[in-house]
Coordinates of C-alpha atoms and ligand atoms in Angstrom, one line a residue:
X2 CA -16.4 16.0 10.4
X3 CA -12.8 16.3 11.3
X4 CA -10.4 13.4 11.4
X5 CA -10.4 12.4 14.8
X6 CA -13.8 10.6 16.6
X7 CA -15.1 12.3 19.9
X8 CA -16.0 8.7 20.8
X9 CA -17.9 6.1 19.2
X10 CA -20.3 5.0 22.4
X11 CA -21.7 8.5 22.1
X12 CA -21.5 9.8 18.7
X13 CA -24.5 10.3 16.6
X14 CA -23.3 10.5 13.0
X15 CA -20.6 8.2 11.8
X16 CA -19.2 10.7 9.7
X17 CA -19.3 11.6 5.7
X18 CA -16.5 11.5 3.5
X19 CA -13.9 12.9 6.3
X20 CA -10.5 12.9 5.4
X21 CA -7.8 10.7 6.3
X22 CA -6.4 11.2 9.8
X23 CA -3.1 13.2 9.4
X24 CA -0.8 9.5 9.9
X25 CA 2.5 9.1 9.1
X26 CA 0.8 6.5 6.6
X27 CA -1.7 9.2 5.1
X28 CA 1.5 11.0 4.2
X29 CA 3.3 8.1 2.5
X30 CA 0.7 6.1 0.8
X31 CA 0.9 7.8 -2.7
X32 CA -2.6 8.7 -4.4
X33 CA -5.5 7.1 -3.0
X34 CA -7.1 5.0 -5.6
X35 CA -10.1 5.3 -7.5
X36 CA -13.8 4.5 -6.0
X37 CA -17.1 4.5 -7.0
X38 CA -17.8 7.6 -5.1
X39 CA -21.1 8.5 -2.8
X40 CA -24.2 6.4 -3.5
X41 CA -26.4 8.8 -5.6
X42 CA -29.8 7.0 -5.7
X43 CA -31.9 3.6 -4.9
X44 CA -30.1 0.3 -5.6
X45 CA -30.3 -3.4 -5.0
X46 CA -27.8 -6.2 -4.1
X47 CA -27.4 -9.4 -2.8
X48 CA -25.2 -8.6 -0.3
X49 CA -24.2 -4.8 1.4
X50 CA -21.1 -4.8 3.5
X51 CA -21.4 -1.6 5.8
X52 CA -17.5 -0.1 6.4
X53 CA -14.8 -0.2 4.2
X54 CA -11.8 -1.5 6.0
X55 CA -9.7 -4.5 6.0
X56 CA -13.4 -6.6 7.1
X57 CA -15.2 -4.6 4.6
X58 CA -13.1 -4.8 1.9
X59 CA -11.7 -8.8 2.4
X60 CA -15.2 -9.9 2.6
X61 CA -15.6 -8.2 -0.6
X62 CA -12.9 -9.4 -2.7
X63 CA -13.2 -12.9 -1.3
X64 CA -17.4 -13.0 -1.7
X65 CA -16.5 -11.8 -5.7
X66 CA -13.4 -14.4 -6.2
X67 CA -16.5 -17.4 -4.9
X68 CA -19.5 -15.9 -6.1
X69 CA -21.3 -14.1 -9.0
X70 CA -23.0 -12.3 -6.0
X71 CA -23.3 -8.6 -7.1
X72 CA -21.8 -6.9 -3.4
X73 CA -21.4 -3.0 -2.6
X74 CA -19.8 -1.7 0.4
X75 CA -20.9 1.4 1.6
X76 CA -18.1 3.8 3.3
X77 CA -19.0 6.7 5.4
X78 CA -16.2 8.3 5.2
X79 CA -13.5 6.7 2.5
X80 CA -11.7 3.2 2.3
X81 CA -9.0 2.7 5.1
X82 CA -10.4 5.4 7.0
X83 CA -10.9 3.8 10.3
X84 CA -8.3 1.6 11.9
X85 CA -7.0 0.0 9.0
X86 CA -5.4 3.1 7.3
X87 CA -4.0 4.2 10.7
X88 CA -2.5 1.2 12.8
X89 CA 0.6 0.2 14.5
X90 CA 1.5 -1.8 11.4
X91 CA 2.2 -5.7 12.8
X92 CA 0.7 -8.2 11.6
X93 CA 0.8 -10.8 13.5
X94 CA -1.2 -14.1 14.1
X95 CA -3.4 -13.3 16.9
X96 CA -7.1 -13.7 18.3
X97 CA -7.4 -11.4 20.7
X98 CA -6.0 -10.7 23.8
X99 CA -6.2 -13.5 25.8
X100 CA -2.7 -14.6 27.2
X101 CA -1.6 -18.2 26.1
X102 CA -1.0 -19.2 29.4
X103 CA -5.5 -18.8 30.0
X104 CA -6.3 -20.3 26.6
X105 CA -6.4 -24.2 28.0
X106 CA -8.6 -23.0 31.2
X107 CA -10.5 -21.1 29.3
X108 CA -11.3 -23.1 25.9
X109 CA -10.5 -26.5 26.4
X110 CA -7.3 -28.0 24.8
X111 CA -8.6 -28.8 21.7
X112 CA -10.8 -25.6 21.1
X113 CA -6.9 -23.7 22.4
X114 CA -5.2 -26.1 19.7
X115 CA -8.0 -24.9 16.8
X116 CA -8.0 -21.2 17.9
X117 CA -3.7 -21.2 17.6
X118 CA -4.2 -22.7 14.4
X119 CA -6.9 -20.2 13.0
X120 CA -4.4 -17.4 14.2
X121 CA -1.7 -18.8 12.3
X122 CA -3.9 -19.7 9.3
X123 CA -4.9 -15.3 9.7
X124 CA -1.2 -14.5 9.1
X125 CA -1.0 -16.6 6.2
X126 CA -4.5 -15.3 4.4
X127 CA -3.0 -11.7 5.2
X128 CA 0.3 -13.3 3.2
X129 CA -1.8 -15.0 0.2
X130 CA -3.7 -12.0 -0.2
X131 CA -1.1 -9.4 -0.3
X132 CA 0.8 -11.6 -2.8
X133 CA -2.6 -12.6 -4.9
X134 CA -3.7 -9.1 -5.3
X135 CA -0.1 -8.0 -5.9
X136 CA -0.2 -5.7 -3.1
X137 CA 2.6 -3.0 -2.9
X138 CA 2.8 -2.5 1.0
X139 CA 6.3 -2.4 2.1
X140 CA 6.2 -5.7 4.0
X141 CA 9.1 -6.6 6.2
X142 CA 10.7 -9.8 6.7
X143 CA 9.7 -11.9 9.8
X144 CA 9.7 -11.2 13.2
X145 CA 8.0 -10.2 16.6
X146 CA 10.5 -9.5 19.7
X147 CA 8.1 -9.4 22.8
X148 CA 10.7 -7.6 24.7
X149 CA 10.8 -8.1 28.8
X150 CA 10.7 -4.2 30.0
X151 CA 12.4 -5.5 33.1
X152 CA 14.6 -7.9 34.6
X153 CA 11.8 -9.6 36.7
X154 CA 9.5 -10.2 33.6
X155 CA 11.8 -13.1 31.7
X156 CA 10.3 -16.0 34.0
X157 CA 7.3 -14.7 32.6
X158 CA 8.2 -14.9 29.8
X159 CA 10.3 -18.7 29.2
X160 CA 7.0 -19.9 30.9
X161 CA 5.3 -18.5 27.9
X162 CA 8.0 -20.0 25.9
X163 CA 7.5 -23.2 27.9
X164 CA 3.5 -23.0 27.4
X165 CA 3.7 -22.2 23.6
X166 CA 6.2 -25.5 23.1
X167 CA 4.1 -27.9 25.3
X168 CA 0.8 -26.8 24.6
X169 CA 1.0 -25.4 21.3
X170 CA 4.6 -26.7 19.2
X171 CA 5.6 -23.8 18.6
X172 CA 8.8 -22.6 18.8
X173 CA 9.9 -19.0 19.8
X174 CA 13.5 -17.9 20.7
X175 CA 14.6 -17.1 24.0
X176 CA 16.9 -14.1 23.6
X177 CA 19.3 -12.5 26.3
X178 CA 19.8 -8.7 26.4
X179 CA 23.3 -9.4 25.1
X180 CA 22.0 -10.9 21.9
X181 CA 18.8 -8.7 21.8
X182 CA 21.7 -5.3 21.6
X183 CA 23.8 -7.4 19.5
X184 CA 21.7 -8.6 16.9
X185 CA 18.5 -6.4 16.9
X186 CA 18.8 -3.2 19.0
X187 CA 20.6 -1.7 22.0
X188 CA 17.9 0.1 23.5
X189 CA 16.0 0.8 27.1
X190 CA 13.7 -1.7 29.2
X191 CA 15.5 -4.4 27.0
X192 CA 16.5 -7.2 29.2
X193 CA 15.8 -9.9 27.2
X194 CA 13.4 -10.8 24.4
X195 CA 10.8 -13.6 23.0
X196 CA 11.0 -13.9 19.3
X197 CA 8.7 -15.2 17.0
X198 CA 9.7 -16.5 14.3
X199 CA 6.4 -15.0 11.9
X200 CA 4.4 -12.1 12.4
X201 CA 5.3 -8.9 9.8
X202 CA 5.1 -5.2 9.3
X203 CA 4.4 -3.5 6.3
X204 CA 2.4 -0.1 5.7
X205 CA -1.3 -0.2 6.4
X206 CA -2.9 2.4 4.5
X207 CA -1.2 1.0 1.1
X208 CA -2.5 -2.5 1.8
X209 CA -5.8 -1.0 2.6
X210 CA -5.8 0.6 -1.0
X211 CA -4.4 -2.3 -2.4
X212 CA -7.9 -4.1 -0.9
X213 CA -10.2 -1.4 -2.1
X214 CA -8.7 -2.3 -5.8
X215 CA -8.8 -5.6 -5.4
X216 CA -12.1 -5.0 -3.7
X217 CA -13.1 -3.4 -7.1
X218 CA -10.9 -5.3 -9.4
X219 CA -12.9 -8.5 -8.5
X220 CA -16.5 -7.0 -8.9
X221 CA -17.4 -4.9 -6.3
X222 CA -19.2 -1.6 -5.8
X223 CA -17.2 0.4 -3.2
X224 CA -18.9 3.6 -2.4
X225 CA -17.2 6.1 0.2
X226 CA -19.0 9.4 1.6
X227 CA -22.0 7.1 2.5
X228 CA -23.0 6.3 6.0
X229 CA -25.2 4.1 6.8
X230 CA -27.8 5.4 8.8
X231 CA -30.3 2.5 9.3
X232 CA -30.9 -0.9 8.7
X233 CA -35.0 -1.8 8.5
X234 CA -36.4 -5.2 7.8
X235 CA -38.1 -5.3 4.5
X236 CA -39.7 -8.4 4.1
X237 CA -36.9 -10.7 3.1
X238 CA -34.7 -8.0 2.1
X239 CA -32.8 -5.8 4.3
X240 CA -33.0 -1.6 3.2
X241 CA -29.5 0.1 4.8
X242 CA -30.5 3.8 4.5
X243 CA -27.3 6.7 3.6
X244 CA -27.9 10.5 3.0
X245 CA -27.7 9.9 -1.0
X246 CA -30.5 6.8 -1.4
X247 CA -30.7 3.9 -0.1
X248 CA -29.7 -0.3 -0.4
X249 CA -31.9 -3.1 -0.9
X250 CA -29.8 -6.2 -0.2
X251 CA -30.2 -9.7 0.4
X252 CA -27.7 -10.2 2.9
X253 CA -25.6 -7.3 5.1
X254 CA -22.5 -7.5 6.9
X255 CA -21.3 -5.5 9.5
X256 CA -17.6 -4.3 9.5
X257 CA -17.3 -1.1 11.3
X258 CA -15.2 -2.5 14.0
X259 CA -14.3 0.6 16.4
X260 CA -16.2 3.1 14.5
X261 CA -19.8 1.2 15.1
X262 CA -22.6 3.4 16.6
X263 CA -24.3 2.5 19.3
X264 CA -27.4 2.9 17.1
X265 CA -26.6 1.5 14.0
X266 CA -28.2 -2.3 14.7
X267 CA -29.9 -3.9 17.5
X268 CA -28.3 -6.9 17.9
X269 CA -24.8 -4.7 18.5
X270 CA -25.8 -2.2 21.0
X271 CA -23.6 -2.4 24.6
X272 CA -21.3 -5.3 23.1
X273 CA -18.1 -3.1 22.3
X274 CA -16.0 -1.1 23.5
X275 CA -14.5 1.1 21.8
X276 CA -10.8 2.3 23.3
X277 CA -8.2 5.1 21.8
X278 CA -4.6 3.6 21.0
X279 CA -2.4 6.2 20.3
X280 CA 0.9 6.5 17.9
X281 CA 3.9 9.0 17.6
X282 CA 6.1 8.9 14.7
X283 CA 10.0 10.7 15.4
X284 CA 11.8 12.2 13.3
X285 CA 14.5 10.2 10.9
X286 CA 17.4 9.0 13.0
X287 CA 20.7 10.0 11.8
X288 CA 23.6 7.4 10.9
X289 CA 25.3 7.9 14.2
X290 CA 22.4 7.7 16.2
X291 CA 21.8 4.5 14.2
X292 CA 25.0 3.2 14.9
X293 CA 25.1 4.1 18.6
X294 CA 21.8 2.0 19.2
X295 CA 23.0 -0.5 17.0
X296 CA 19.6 -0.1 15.6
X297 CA 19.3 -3.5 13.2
X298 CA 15.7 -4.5 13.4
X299 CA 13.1 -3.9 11.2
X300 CA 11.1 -6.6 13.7
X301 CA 7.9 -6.3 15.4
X302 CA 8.3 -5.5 19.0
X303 CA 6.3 -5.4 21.8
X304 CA 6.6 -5.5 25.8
X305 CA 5.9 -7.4 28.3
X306 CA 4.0 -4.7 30.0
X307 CA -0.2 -5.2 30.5
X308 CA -0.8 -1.9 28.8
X309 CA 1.6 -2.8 26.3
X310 CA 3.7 -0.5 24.0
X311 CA 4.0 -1.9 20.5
X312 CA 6.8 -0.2 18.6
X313 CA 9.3 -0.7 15.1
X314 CA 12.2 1.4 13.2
X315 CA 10.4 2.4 9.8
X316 CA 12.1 2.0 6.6
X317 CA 13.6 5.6 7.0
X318 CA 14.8 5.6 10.1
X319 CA 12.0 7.0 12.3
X320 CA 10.8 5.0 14.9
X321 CA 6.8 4.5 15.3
X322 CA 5.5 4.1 19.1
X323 CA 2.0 3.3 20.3
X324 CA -0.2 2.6 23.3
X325 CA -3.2 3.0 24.8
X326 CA -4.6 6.0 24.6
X327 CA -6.5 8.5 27.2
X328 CA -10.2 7.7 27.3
X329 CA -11.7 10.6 25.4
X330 CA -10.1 12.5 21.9
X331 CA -10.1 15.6 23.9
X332 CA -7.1 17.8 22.7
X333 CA -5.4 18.4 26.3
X334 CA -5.4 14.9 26.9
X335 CA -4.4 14.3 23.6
X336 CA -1.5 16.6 23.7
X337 CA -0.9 15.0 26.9
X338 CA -0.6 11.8 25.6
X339 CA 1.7 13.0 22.8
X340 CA 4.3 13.9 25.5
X341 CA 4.1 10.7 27.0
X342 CA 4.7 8.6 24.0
X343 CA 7.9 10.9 23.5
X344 CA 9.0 10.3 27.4
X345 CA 8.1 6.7 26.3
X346 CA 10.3 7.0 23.3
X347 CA 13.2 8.6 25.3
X348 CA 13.3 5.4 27.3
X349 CA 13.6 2.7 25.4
X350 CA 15.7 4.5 22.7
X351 CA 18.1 6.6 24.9
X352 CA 20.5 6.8 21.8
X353 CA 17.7 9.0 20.2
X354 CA 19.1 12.6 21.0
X355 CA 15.7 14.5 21.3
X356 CA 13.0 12.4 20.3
X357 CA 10.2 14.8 18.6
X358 CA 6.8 14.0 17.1
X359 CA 6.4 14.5 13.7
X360 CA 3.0 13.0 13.4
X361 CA 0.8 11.8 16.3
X362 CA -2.4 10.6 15.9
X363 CA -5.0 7.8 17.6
X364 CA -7.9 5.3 16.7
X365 CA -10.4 3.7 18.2
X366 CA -9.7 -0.5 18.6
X367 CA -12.6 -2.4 19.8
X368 CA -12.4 -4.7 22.9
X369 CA -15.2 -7.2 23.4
X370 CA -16.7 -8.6 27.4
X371 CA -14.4 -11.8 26.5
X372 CA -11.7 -10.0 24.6
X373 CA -11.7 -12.4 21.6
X374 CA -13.5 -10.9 17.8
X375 CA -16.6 -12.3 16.8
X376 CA -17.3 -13.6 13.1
X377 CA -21.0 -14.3 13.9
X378 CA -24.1 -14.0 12.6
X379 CA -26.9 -11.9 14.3
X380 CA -29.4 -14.1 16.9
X381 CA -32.4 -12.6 15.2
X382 CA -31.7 -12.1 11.7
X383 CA -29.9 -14.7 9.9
X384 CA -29.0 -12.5 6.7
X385 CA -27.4 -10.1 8.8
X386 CA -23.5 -11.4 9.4
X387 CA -21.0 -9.2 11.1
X388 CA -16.8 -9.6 12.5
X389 CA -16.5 -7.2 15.6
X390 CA -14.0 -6.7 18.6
X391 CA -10.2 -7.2 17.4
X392 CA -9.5 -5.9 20.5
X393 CA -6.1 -3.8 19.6
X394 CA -4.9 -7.1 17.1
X395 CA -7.1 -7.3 14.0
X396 CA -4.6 -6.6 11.2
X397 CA -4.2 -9.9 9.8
X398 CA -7.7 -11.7 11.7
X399 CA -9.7 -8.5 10.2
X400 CA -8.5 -10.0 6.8
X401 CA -9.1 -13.5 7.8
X402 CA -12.4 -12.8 8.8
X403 CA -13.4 -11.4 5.9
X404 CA -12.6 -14.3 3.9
X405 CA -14.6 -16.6 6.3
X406 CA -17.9 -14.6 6.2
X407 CA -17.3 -14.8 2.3
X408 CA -17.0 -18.8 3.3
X409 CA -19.9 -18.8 5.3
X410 CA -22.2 -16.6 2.7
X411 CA -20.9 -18.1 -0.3
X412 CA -21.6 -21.5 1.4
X413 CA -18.3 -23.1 1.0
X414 CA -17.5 -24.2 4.7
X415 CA -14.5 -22.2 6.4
X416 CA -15.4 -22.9 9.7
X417 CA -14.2 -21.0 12.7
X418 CA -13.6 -21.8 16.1
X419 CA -16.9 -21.9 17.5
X420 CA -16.0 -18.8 20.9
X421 CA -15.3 -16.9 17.4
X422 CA -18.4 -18.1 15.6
X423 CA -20.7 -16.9 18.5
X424 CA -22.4 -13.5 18.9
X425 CA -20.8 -11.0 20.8
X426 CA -21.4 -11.2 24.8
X427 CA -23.0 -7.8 25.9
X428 CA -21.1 -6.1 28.6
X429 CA -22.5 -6.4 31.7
X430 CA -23.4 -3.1 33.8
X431 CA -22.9 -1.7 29.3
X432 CA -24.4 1.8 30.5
X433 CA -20.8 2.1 32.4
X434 CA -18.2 0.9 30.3
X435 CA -16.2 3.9 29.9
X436 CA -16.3 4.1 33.8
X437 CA -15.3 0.5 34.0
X438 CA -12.7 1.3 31.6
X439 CA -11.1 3.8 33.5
X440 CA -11.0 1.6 36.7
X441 CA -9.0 -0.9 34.8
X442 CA -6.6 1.2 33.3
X443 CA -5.4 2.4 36.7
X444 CA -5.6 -1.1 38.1
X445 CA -3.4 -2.5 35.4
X446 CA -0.7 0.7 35.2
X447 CA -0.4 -0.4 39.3
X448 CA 0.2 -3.4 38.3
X449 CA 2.8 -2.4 35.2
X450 CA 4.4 -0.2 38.3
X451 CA 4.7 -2.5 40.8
Ligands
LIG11 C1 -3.7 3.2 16.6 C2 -4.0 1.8 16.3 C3 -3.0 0.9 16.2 C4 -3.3 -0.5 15.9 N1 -2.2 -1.3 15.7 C5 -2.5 -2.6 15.3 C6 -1.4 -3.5 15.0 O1 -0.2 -3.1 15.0 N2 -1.7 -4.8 14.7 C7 -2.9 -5.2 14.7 O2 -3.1 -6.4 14.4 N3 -4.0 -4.4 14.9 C8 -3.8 -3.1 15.2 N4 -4.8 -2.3 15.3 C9 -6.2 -2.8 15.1 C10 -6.5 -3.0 13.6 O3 -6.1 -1.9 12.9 C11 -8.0 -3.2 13.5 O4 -8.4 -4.3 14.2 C12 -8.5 -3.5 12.0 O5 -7.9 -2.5 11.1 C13 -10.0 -3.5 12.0 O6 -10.4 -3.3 10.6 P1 -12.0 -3.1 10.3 O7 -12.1 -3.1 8.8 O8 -12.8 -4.2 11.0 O9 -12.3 -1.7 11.0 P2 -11.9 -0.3 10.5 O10 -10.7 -0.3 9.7 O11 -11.9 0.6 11.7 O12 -13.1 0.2 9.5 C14 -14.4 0.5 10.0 C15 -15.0 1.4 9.0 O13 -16.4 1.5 9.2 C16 -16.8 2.8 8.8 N5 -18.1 3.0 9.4 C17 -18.5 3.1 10.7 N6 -19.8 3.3 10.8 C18 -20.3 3.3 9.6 C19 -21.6 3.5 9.0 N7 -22.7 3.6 9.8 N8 -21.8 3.4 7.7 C20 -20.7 3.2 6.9 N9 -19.5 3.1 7.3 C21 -19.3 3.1 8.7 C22 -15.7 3.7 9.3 O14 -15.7 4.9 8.7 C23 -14.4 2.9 9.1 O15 -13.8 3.2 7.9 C24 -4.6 -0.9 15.7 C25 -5.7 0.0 15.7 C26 -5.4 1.4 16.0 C27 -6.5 2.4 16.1

């Protein structure tokens, strides 16, 4: 099984014991750690957790720090493998992608208030358990620059500003291209920026080995190479299937995110999406090219685009640039894609002499019908608990959420909002999503254009 995914709606096999996608992180992370290796034979638990990233492997640390609960994850391919060894890097207190400006209309002002407050109360169990488990994972101060890609998005975004202060107390910081080149970076499509205040980047394959040891530190099993291949009903017990024996557990969770087969439960079948996001990594900057862009910021940034580009200088000077991918892993469009990103480079960084792409690589994020994650548990089978559908934003919630199904298993409270805390909507017209998907990526680079 190679690296990359032909795509998730459509694959068969979930993969087994594949190698880390060639990242920019793969090559920086130092050793992977220790794990306890395929599953070689029948065993029994009280609760499985199927996937081992950041959901897998949170759930699993938390269940062990409440519980004497004996808990084993089972990897198909190796822990951080999927999203969480190969992501943008920000983490950043978000549910979803709904824009703040829907979240009143849509929820109700107190369910808005509650769901604000659960994305803040993400970032900070990110924070505790980074610290906690003495995580090494080049963190980066504070700081998330939504950055207006033209001149006509900053009414956009000071009503945002407006909304988040009136709805939300929250404060952001207007910033004017002046100060934006001045104190953060002189760079392209830069007319003026949003800042918040929290939000941070660090290096997401080391914090995803710094889970699976905690992960294992605390008491739990973590077993890579071993894909789950079915999930029967045995009496109370639940019997999860791999290619080296099988699981009898109590309770299962489901935490393979982007990477979940169509097939692998009931209960999930046409209720994700799963959608390529795409990053290219330059080569170091030099001092003068440094100097020339005034180049400052180690922030977050994003812009105000609807396909957004999400982008930060790494600490040795390359810069790191994603988007939304093409709709299949196929290598033309793929190599297509690269190119753009550089183009995409070139224009935001125009101090950058020739940008070029030392590593490129994608991943598959998972959008849901109502583009918020669900931490729920399954309509027919109340041992059966799973947190789905970042949609593009799960770094610090995909943490989070782990720690509330450990809540909600251990029986220690920790509700969430209850939109989270539902099951996941099935798409309507499912059998066409990647059609659908297609229609709305044109409709929404029209709209970027115009
Ligand atoms: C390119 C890219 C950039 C991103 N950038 C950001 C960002 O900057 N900020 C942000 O907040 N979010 C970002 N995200 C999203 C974020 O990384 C994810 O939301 C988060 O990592 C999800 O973690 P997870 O543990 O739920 O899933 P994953 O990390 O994807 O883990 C799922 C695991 O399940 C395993 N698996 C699948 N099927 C089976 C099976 N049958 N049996 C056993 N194991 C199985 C897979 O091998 C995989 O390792 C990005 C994602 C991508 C792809």
């Amino acid at each position: 099984m190679s690296a990359l995914y032909a795509d998730p709606l459509r694959a068969r096999d979930p993969g087994r014991g594949a190698a880390h996608a060639p990242t920019y992180w793969q090559a920086t992370a130092g050793p992977e750690p220790r794990d306890d290796g395929p599953l070689a034979g029948d065993r029994d638990c009280d609760v499985a957790i199927v996937g081992g990233g950041y959901t897998g492997l949170s759930t699993a640390m938390h269940l062990r720090r409440m519980t004497e609960a004996s808990v084993l994850v089972l990897e198909a391919n190796r822990a951080g493998w999927g999203c969480s060894g190969r992501n943008g890097s920000f983490a950043r207190p978000a549910i979803g992608r709904v824009p703040y400006a829907d979240w009143h209309t849509r929820w109700g002002a107190p369910a808005a208030r509650w769901m604000f407050a659960e994305a803040l109360s993400a970032l900070e169990t990110a924070r505790d358990v980074i610290a906690t488990c003495g995580i090494e994972c080049d963190a980066m101060a504070d700081g998330w620059l939504k950055i207006a890609h033209r001149r006509d998005r900053l009414d956009a975004l000071r009503r945002e500003q407006a909304i988040l202060k009136e709805r939300f107390d929250w404060a952001a910081d207007f910033i004017d291209a002046e100060s934006l080149a001045a104190a953060h970076v002189r760079g392209g499509e830069a007319h003026g920026a949003l800042r918040w205040p929290v939000s941070f980047a660090m290096h997401p394959l080391k914090l995803a080995f710094g889970l699976a040891v905690a992960a294992r530190g605390a008491g739990a099993i973590v077993h890579s190479a071993s894909p789950v291949l079915a999930i029967e009903r045995e009496g109370r017990s639940f019997l999860l299937r791999t290619p080296g024996g099988s699981v009898r557990a109590r309770k299962v969770v489901i935490a393979t995110n982007g990477y979940t087969l169509e097939a692998l439960f009931p209960a999930l079948r046409n209720r994700l999406l799963p959608v390529l996001s795409n990053i290219v990594v330059t080569q170091p900057l030099d001092a003068e090219e440094i100097e020339e862009g005034n180049f400052l910021t180690t922030d977050c940034m994003t812009d105000t685009r609807t396909m957004l580009y999400y982008y930060r200088r790494l600490p040795d000077g390359r810069i790191l640039l994603g988007g939304k991918g093409p709709l299949a892993e196929k290598p033309a469009a793929m190599a297509e894609h690269r190119r753009h990103l550089l183009a995409v480079v070139a224009r935001k960084f125009p101090f950058v002499r020739v940008p070029r792409a030392d590593y490129f690589w994608g991943g598959w994020v998972a959008l849901t019908w109502d583009a918020i994650p669900h931490v729920a548990t399954a309509e027919d089978a109340p041992e059966i608990h799973y947190a789905l559908g970042y949609v593009g934003s799960g770094v610090a919630f995909s943490i989070h959420a782990g720690r509330r199904l450990a809540e909600r298993i251990a029986g220690t409270g920790g509700a969430l909002p209850p939109q989270v805390e539902t099951v996941l909507p099935r798409f309507p017209l499912a059998a066409f999503r990647r059609i659908g998907q297609g229609a709305a990526m044109r409709l929404h680079a029209l709209r970027d254009a115009l």
